[in-house]
């Protein structure tokens, strides 16, 4: 059945070249990535086919979450789906019973330690259906509030997903109605794709006007204008680490270097990669070390009053902002270089800030690298080899995440 379901999956992609955006059909498992700036924080989505109506596949935008254990979205669970039974403009799917293996497995394989989450029970049923449903907890990435969703069989977004109330998506950007799981969970989207699930490649755009790209499956990957250069030649690799109670992706950072001076990172420190918040957070002790050093090497720049949530800002009304790189030293001598486009956030015409945030004295993980630092970087998560590939800024290669040439990319 799963193999038949896979045949229904269609992914749309957009090629951006010389300021022209052309919609085309491309082989499955390649998708555009859109940046949304109309919510409380920038977020990134992929278009997902969610239903088949009047001989057409319909799609909606889902947030990219590389930590979520399963996909969830705004939909309705019904036990007897037939033509005309689903309310207009709604997606209806079949329920998973609390007595089924998938219900037990999903609940056992993850846990949200959010105090607002209610206990998951087996007391609910659907009208006319003789079995209990399978409530699971989902956490809203915008508000961190917890809602209960019903586990279901979804033939489009993944074999197992969950239906959440419409209110769960109320704070999302416009035209975004769900969360797509791209984690290492067996219920995340990469696992749904079977044999090609071993690699997830992600390139987040820096502008909402030009999309980036997401691949599931091996490359090669090509960029314009260097259409004969495989992006993988730009990558350095470091091991992906496992972390208890999480399906997310973790790496080891040995130290943070700013202009040849190292800021100590304790040996037991975990570094998480996240797609749901914009700015890298550092535990207070690490953050203070980074800010002190960065302030010292930029002391000739005019400082400005800090703008929350940042602690170090500069006046850019008259001075050009030239700052040193911030380097994450990784195992085996690998270096992830964070250059000015990924370290400085322009707040207004007159103020720019160091785009790192104090995560608190007890924050765990101590370092979380987030999306502003990802933009226009090519990232590759190889689940088979447990490695993480990173390019540092593609702008130094005179290209960006908006410049993928799908026509030269081999189908997985």
C-alpha positions as semicolon CSV with decimal commas, in nm:
position;residue;x (nm);y (nm);z (nm)
1;X;0,000;0,000;0,000
2;X;0,278;0,242;0,087
3;X;0,434;0,192;-0,254
4;X;0,103;0,284;-0,420
5;X;0,076;0,587;-0,196
6;X;0,422;0,702;-0,297
7;X;0,312;0,718;-0,659
8;X;0,065;0,992;-0,565
9;X;0,329;1,226;-0,429
10;X;0,400;1,522;-0,656
11;X;0,644;1,796;-0,566
12;X;0,655;2,128;-0,751
13;X;0,972;2,329;-0,803
14;X;1,052;2,676;-0,933
15;X;1,360;2,776;-1,125
16;X;1,483;3,129;-1,063
17;X;1,722;3,262;-1,326
18;X;1,798;3,619;-1,423
19;X;1,505;3,747;-1,213
20;X;1,253;3,527;-1,396
21;X;1,050;3,272;-1,199
22;X;0,920;2,981;-1,406
23;X;0,686;2,716;-1,263
24;X;0,769;2,368;-1,393
25;X;0,705;2,005;-1,306
26;X;1,023;1,830;-1,192
27;X;1,094;1,476;-1,073
28;X;0,963;1,397;-0,723
29;X;1,149;1,479;-0,404
30;X;1,269;1,823;-0,510
31;X;1,086;2,125;-0,375
32;X;1,105;2,500;-0,362
33;X;1,162;2,661;-0,023
34;X;0,978;2,988;0,038
35;X;1,063;3,245;0,302
36;X;0,772;3,407;0,488
37;X;0,815;3,739;0,668
38;X;0,451;3,815;0,750
39;X;0,447;3,650;1,094
40;X;0,618;3,712;1,428
41;X;0,942;3,565;1,292
42;X;1,075;3,458;0,951
43;X;0,976;3,102;0,861
44;X;1,037;2,871;0,568
45;X;0,793;2,642;0,392
46;X;0,762;2,380;0,122
47;X;0,450;2,325;-0,092
48;X;0,284;1,991;-0,011
49;X;0,019;1,809;-0,211
50;X;-0,270;1,757;0,033
51;X;-0,568;1,642;-0,172
52;X;-0,706;1,549;-0,512
53;X;-1,017;1,741;-0,612
54;X;-1,187;1,766;-0,952
55;X;-0,903;1,588;-1,128
56;X;-0,644;1,822;-0,977
57;X;-0,381;1,785;-0,708
58;X;-0,412;2,068;-0,456
59;X;-0,124;2,188;-0,243
60;X;-0,067;2,387;0,076
61;X;0,240;2,531;0,244
62;X;0,392;2,348;0,543
63;X;0,662;2,481;0,774
64;X;0,999;2,306;0,752
65;X;1,079;2,143;1,087
66;X;1,395;1,930;1,112
67;X;1,307;1,831;1,469
68;X;0,937;1,730;1,461
69;X;0,864;1,358;1,511
70;X;0,578;1,359;1,260
71;X;0,391;1,587;1,022
72;X;0,077;1,766;1,139
73;X;-0,161;2,010;0,977
74;X;-0,509;2,160;0,970
75;X;-0,742;1,878;0,870
76;X;-1,043;1,674;0,983
77;X;-1,041;1,308;1,085
78;X;-1,341;1,109;0,956
79;X;-1,392;0,735;0,966
80;X;-1,624;0,721;0,661
81;X;-1,486;0,943;0,388
82;X;-1,697;0,949;0,071
83;X;-1,757;1,212;-0,200
84;X;-1,929;1,514;-0,050
85;X;-1,870;1,412;0,313
86;X;-1,584;1,658;0,370
87;X;-1,669;2,023;0,441
88;X;-1,573;2,268;0,165
89;X;-1,210;2,385;0,168
90;X;-1,116;2,121;0,424
91;X;-0,892;1,814;0,409
92;X;-1,045;1,494;0,545
93;X;-0,840;1,188;0,635
94;X;-0,887;0,847;0,797
95;X;-0,822;0,794;1,170
96;X;-0,567;0,575;1,341
97;X;-0,721;0,372;1,623
98;X;-0,564;0,379;1,968
99;X;-0,550;-0,001;1,944
100;X;-0,326;0,002;1,636
101;X;0,050;-0,046;1,647
102;X;0,118;0,293;1,486
103;X;-0,059;0,472;1,770
104;X;0,144;0,296;2,035
105;X;0,468;0,336;1,839
106;X;0,426;0,709;1,772
107;X;0,342;0,782;2,135
108;X;0,632;0,572;2,261
109;X;0,888;0,721;2,023
110;X;0,865;1,086;2,125
111;X;0,769;1,309;2,412
112;X;0,703;1,680;2,447
113;X;0,807;1,802;2,788
114;X;0,597;2,114;2,753
115;X;0,401;2,181;3,075
116;X;0,102;2,297;2,871
117;X;0,062;1,953;2,709
118;X;-0,232;1,750;2,834
119;X;-0,204;1,375;2,897
120;X;-0,273;1,159;2,594
121;X;-0,573;0,934;2,658
122;X;-0,778;0,675;2,470
123;X;-1,119;0,807;2,569
124;X;-1,224;0,981;2,247
125;X;-1,415;0,825;1,959
126;X;-1,569;0,947;1,634
127;X;-1,948;0,942;1,576
128;X;-2,047;0,607;1,431
129;X;-1,700;0,462;1,469
130;X;-1,654;0,181;1,717
131;X;-1,289;0,243;1,794
132;X;-1,104;0,499;2,004
133;X;-0,900;0,763;1,828
134;X;-0,530;0,832;1,889
135;X;-0,466;1,181;2,031
136;X;-0,105;1,302;2,020
137;X;0,050;1,627;2,139
138;X;0,187;1,887;1,897
139;X;0,368;2,207;1,991
140;X;0,300;2,525;1,797
141;X;0,639;2,654;1,672
142;X;0,514;3,013;1,683
143;X;0,373;3,023;2,035
144;X;0,527;2,713;2,202
145;X;0,174;2,624;2,317
146;X;0,060;2,264;2,313
147;X;-0,243;2,124;2,130
148;X;-0,380;1,777;2,087
149;X;-0,410;1,639;1,736
150;X;-0,552;1,311;1,608
151;X;-0,322;1,067;1,439
152;X;-0,435;0,973;1,089
153;X;-0,347;0,799;0,767
154;X;-0,258;1,066;0,513
155;X;-0,186;0,940;0,163
156;X;-0,026;1,265;0,047
157;X;0,201;1,428;0,306
158;X;0,315;1,100;0,468
159;X;0,161;0,766;0,563
160;X;0,117;0,881;0,925
161;X;0,044;1,240;1,023
162;X;-0,185;1,423;1,265
163;X;-0,484;1,654;1,229
164;X;-0,467;1,960;1,451
165;X;-0,740;2,219;1,516
166;X;-0,744;2,520;1,283
167;X;-0,659;2,737;1,582
168;X;-0,319;2,566;1,603
169;X;-0,222;2,733;1,276
170;X;-0,378;3,075;1,346
171;X;-0,041;3,236;1,423
172;X;0,129;3,089;1,115
173;X;0,218;3,304;0,814
174;X;-0,057;3,354;0,558
175;X;-0,140;3,046;0,350
176;X;0,057;2,813;0,578
177;X;-0,146;2,530;0,728
178;X;0,087;2,272;0,874
179;X;0,428;2,149;0,988
180;X;0,628;1,906;0,775
181;X;0,866;1,681;0,969
182;X;1,211;1,642;0,812
183;X;1,373;1,485;1,117
184;X;1,534;1,143;1,158
185;X;1,209;0,995;1,293
186;X;1,067;0,690;1,118
187;X;0,743;0,892;1,087
188;X;0,907;1,197;0,927
189;X;0,880;1,268;0,556
190;X;1,225;1,138;0,451
191;X;1,137;0,793;0,588
192;X;0,815;0,798;0,383
193;X;1,020;0,810;0,064
194;X;1,180;0,472;0,120
195;X;1,505;0,390;-0,063
196;X;1,612;0,752;-0,131
197;X;1,558;0,876;0,223
198;X;1,926;0,875;0,312
199;X;1,999;1,240;0,228
200;X;1,818;1,567;0,298
201;X;1,971;1,877;0,138
202;X;1,845;2,220;0,236
203;X;1,924;2,567;0,104
204;X;1,726;2,848;0,271
205;X;1,676;3,170;0,075
206;X;1,761;3,508;0,224
207;X;1,474;3,685;0,045
208;X;1,103;3,615;0,026
209;X;1,105;3,719;-0,340
210;X;1,330;3,434;-0,456
211;X;1,287;3,073;-0,340
212;X;1,551;2,833;-0,220
213;X;1,543;2,457;-0,258
214;X;1,509;2,130;-0,068
215;X;1,619;1,791;-0,196
216;X;1,556;1,445;-0,057
217;X;1,801;1,206;-0,214
218;X;2,159;1,219;-0,336
219;X;2,293;1,486;-0,572
220;X;2,460;1,606;-0,777
221;X;2,324;1,957;-0,720
222;X;2,404;2,244;-0,953
223;X;2,393;2,621;-0,921
224;X;2,378;2,906;-1,164
225;X;2,590;3,060;-1,301
226;X;2,840;2,773;-1,244
227;X;2,608;2,514;-1,395
228;X;2,889;2,258;-1,427
229;X;2,991;2,272;-1,059
230;X;2,840;2,021;-0,818
231;X;2,757;2,205;-0,494
232;X;2,887;1,908;-0,297
233;X;3,239;2,014;-0,394
234;X;3,191;2,315;-0,163
235;X;3,095;2,108;0,139
236;X;3,288;2,013;0,450
237;X;3,153;1,729;0,664
238;X;3,120;1,663;1,035
239;X;2,946;1,379;1,223
240;X;2,578;1,403;1,311
241;X;2,523;1,319;1,676
242;X;2,228;1,154;1,846
243;X;2,058;1,323;2,140
244;X;1,814;1,159;2,374
245;X;1,447;1,252;2,342
246;X;1,501;1,421;2,007
247;X;1,482;1,330;1,640
248;X;1,660;1,654;1,552
249;X;2,014;1,701;1,423
250;X;2,312;1,775;1,647
251;X;2,681;1,842;1,586
252;X;2,988;1,903;1,800
253;X;3,137;2,255;1,823
254;X;3,482;2,256;1,985
255;X;3,527;2,632;2,000
256;X;3,418;2,961;1,847
257;X;3,696;3,170;1,696
258;X;3,684;3,543;1,624
259;X;3,995;3,695;1,468
260;X;4,230;3,421;1,591
261;X;4,101;3,427;1,949
262;X;3,902;3,124;2,074
263;X;3,596;3,141;2,293
264;X;3,586;2,827;2,502
265;X;3,303;2,579;2,450
266;X;3,287;2,310;2,724
267;X;3,356;1,959;2,598
268;X;3,013;1,825;2,694
269;X;2,828;2,098;2,503
270;X;2,565;1,993;2,250
271;X;2,494;2,202;1,940
272;X;2,154;2,168;1,780
273;X;2,043;2,272;1,430
274;X;1,695;2,426;1,407
275;X;1,469;2,567;1,133
276;X;1,200;2,727;1,352
277;X;1,369;3,037;1,496
278;X;1,587;3,296;1,326
279;X;1,891;3,366;1,542
280;X;2,154;3,137;1,689
281;X;2,126;3,114;2,068
282;X;2,426;3,066;2,295
283;X;2,424;2,974;2,662
284;X;2,503;3,285;2,868
285;X;2,865;3,196;2,942
286;X;2,939;3,132;2,574
287;X;2,734;3,431;2,460
288;X;2,920;3,674;2,685
289;X;3,252;3,546;2,553
290;X;3,142;3,594;2,192
291;X;3,002;3,944;2,251
292;X;3,310;4,061;2,444
293;X;3,546;3,940;2,175
294;X;3,334;4,068;1,886
295;X;3,296;4,406;2,053
296;X;3,673;4,428;2,104
297;X;3,762;4,353;1,740
298;X;3,499;4,603;1,617
299;X;3,575;4,881;1,868
300;X;3,639;5,130;1,588
301;X;3,278;5,097;1,473
302;X;3,017;5,325;1,623
303;X;2,791;5,137;1,860
304;X;2,416;5,188;1,878
305;X;2,164;5,122;2,151
306;X;2,090;4,747;2,155
307;X;1,766;4,639;1,991
308;X;1,596;4,335;2,150
309;X;1,670;4,048;2,137
310;X;2,027;4,149;2,045
311;X;2,294;4,267;2,285
312;X;2,543;4,432;2,047
313;X;2,441;4,680;1,776
314;X;2,613;4,931;1,548
315;X;2,533;5,262;1,386
316;X;2,544;5,219;1,010
317;X;2,420;5,564;0,903
318;X;2,761;5,677;0,781
319;X;3,001;5,386;0,822
320;X;3,024;5,080;0,604
321;X;2,998;4,775;0,828
322;X;3,300;4,548;0,794
323;X;3,325;4,281;1,060
324;X;3,540;3,970;1,105
325;X;3,417;3,619;1,045
326;X;3,286;3,406;1,329
327;X;3,420;3,053;1,295
328;X;3,270;2,741;1,450
329;X;3,560;2,501;1,498
330;X;3,432;2,145;1,451
331;X;3,599;1,804;1,493
332;X;3,880;1,697;1,258
333;X;3,979;2,056;1,188
334;X;3,659;2,144;1,000
335;X;3,546;2,509;1,011
336;X;3,199;2,651;0,956
337;X;3,260;3,015;0,866
338;X;2,986;3,264;0,954
339;X;3,057;3,576;0,748
340;X;2,888;3,916;0,763
341;X;2,566;3,826;0,573
342;X;2,497;3,557;0,835
343;X;2,632;3,733;1,143
344;X;2,494;4,088;1,110
345;X;2,122;4,165;1,091
346;X;2,026;4,502;0,946
347;X;1,746;4,629;1,169
348;X;1,691;4,976;1,019
349;X;1,883;5,192;0,775
350;X;2,085;5,321;1,069
351;X;2,121;5,017;1,295
352;X;2,263;4,667;1,248
353;X;2,313;4,406;1,519
354;X;2,517;4,097;1,588
355;X;2,264;3,822;1,512
356;X;2,334;3,600;1,813
357;X;2,109;3,580;2,118
358;X;2,163;3,504;2,487
359;X;1,987;3,170;2,545
360;X;2,008;3,187;2,925
361;X;2,241;3,052;3,191
362;X;2,096;2,700;3,188
363;X;1,990;2,663;2,825
364;X;2,008;2,313;2,686
365;X;2,135;2,262;2,425
366;X;2,397;2,527;2,498
367;X;2,421;2,623;2,129
368;X;2,136;2,620;1,877
369;X;2,231;2,729;1,525
370;X;1,925;2,874;1,354
371;X;1,795;2,996;1,022
372;X;1,956;3,339;0,982
373;X;2,290;3,160;0,998
374;X;2,160;2,901;0,745
375;X;2,050;3,143;0,475
376;X;2,242;3,107;0,149
377;X;2,437;2,817;0,300
378;X;2,399;2,471;0,147
379;X;2,332;2,207;0,415
380;X;2,330;1,831;0,362
381;X;2,201;1,583;0,623
382;X;2,318;1,234;0,531
383;X;2,115;0,997;0,748
384;X;2,283;0,683;0,617
385;X;2,636;0,796;0,702
386;X;2,531;1,021;0,994
387;X;2,718;1,320;0,852
388;X;2,635;1,687;0,816
389;X;2,769;1,877;0,516
390;X;2,793;2,258;0,512
391;X;2,919;2,506;0,257
392;X;2,950;2,828;0,458
393;X;2,811;3,126;0,264
394;X;2,743;3,059;-0,104
395;X;2,772;3,433;-0,166
396;X;3,149;3,390;-0,153
397;X;3,106;3,161;-0,454
398;X;2,909;3,431;-0,639
399;X;2,585;3,238;-0,611
400;X;2,297;3,185;-0,367
401;X;2,020;2,946;-0,271
402;X;1,794;3,111;-0,529
403;X;2,013;2,994;-0,818
404;X;1,952;2,621;-0,847
405;X;1,945;2,472;-1,195
406;X;1,703;2,182;-1,171
407;X;1,744;2,090;-1,538
408;X;2,095;1,954;-1,473
409;X;2,007;1,767;-1,155
410;X;1,982;1,392;-1,188
411;X;1,666;1,234;-1,055
412;X;1,732;1,030;-0,735
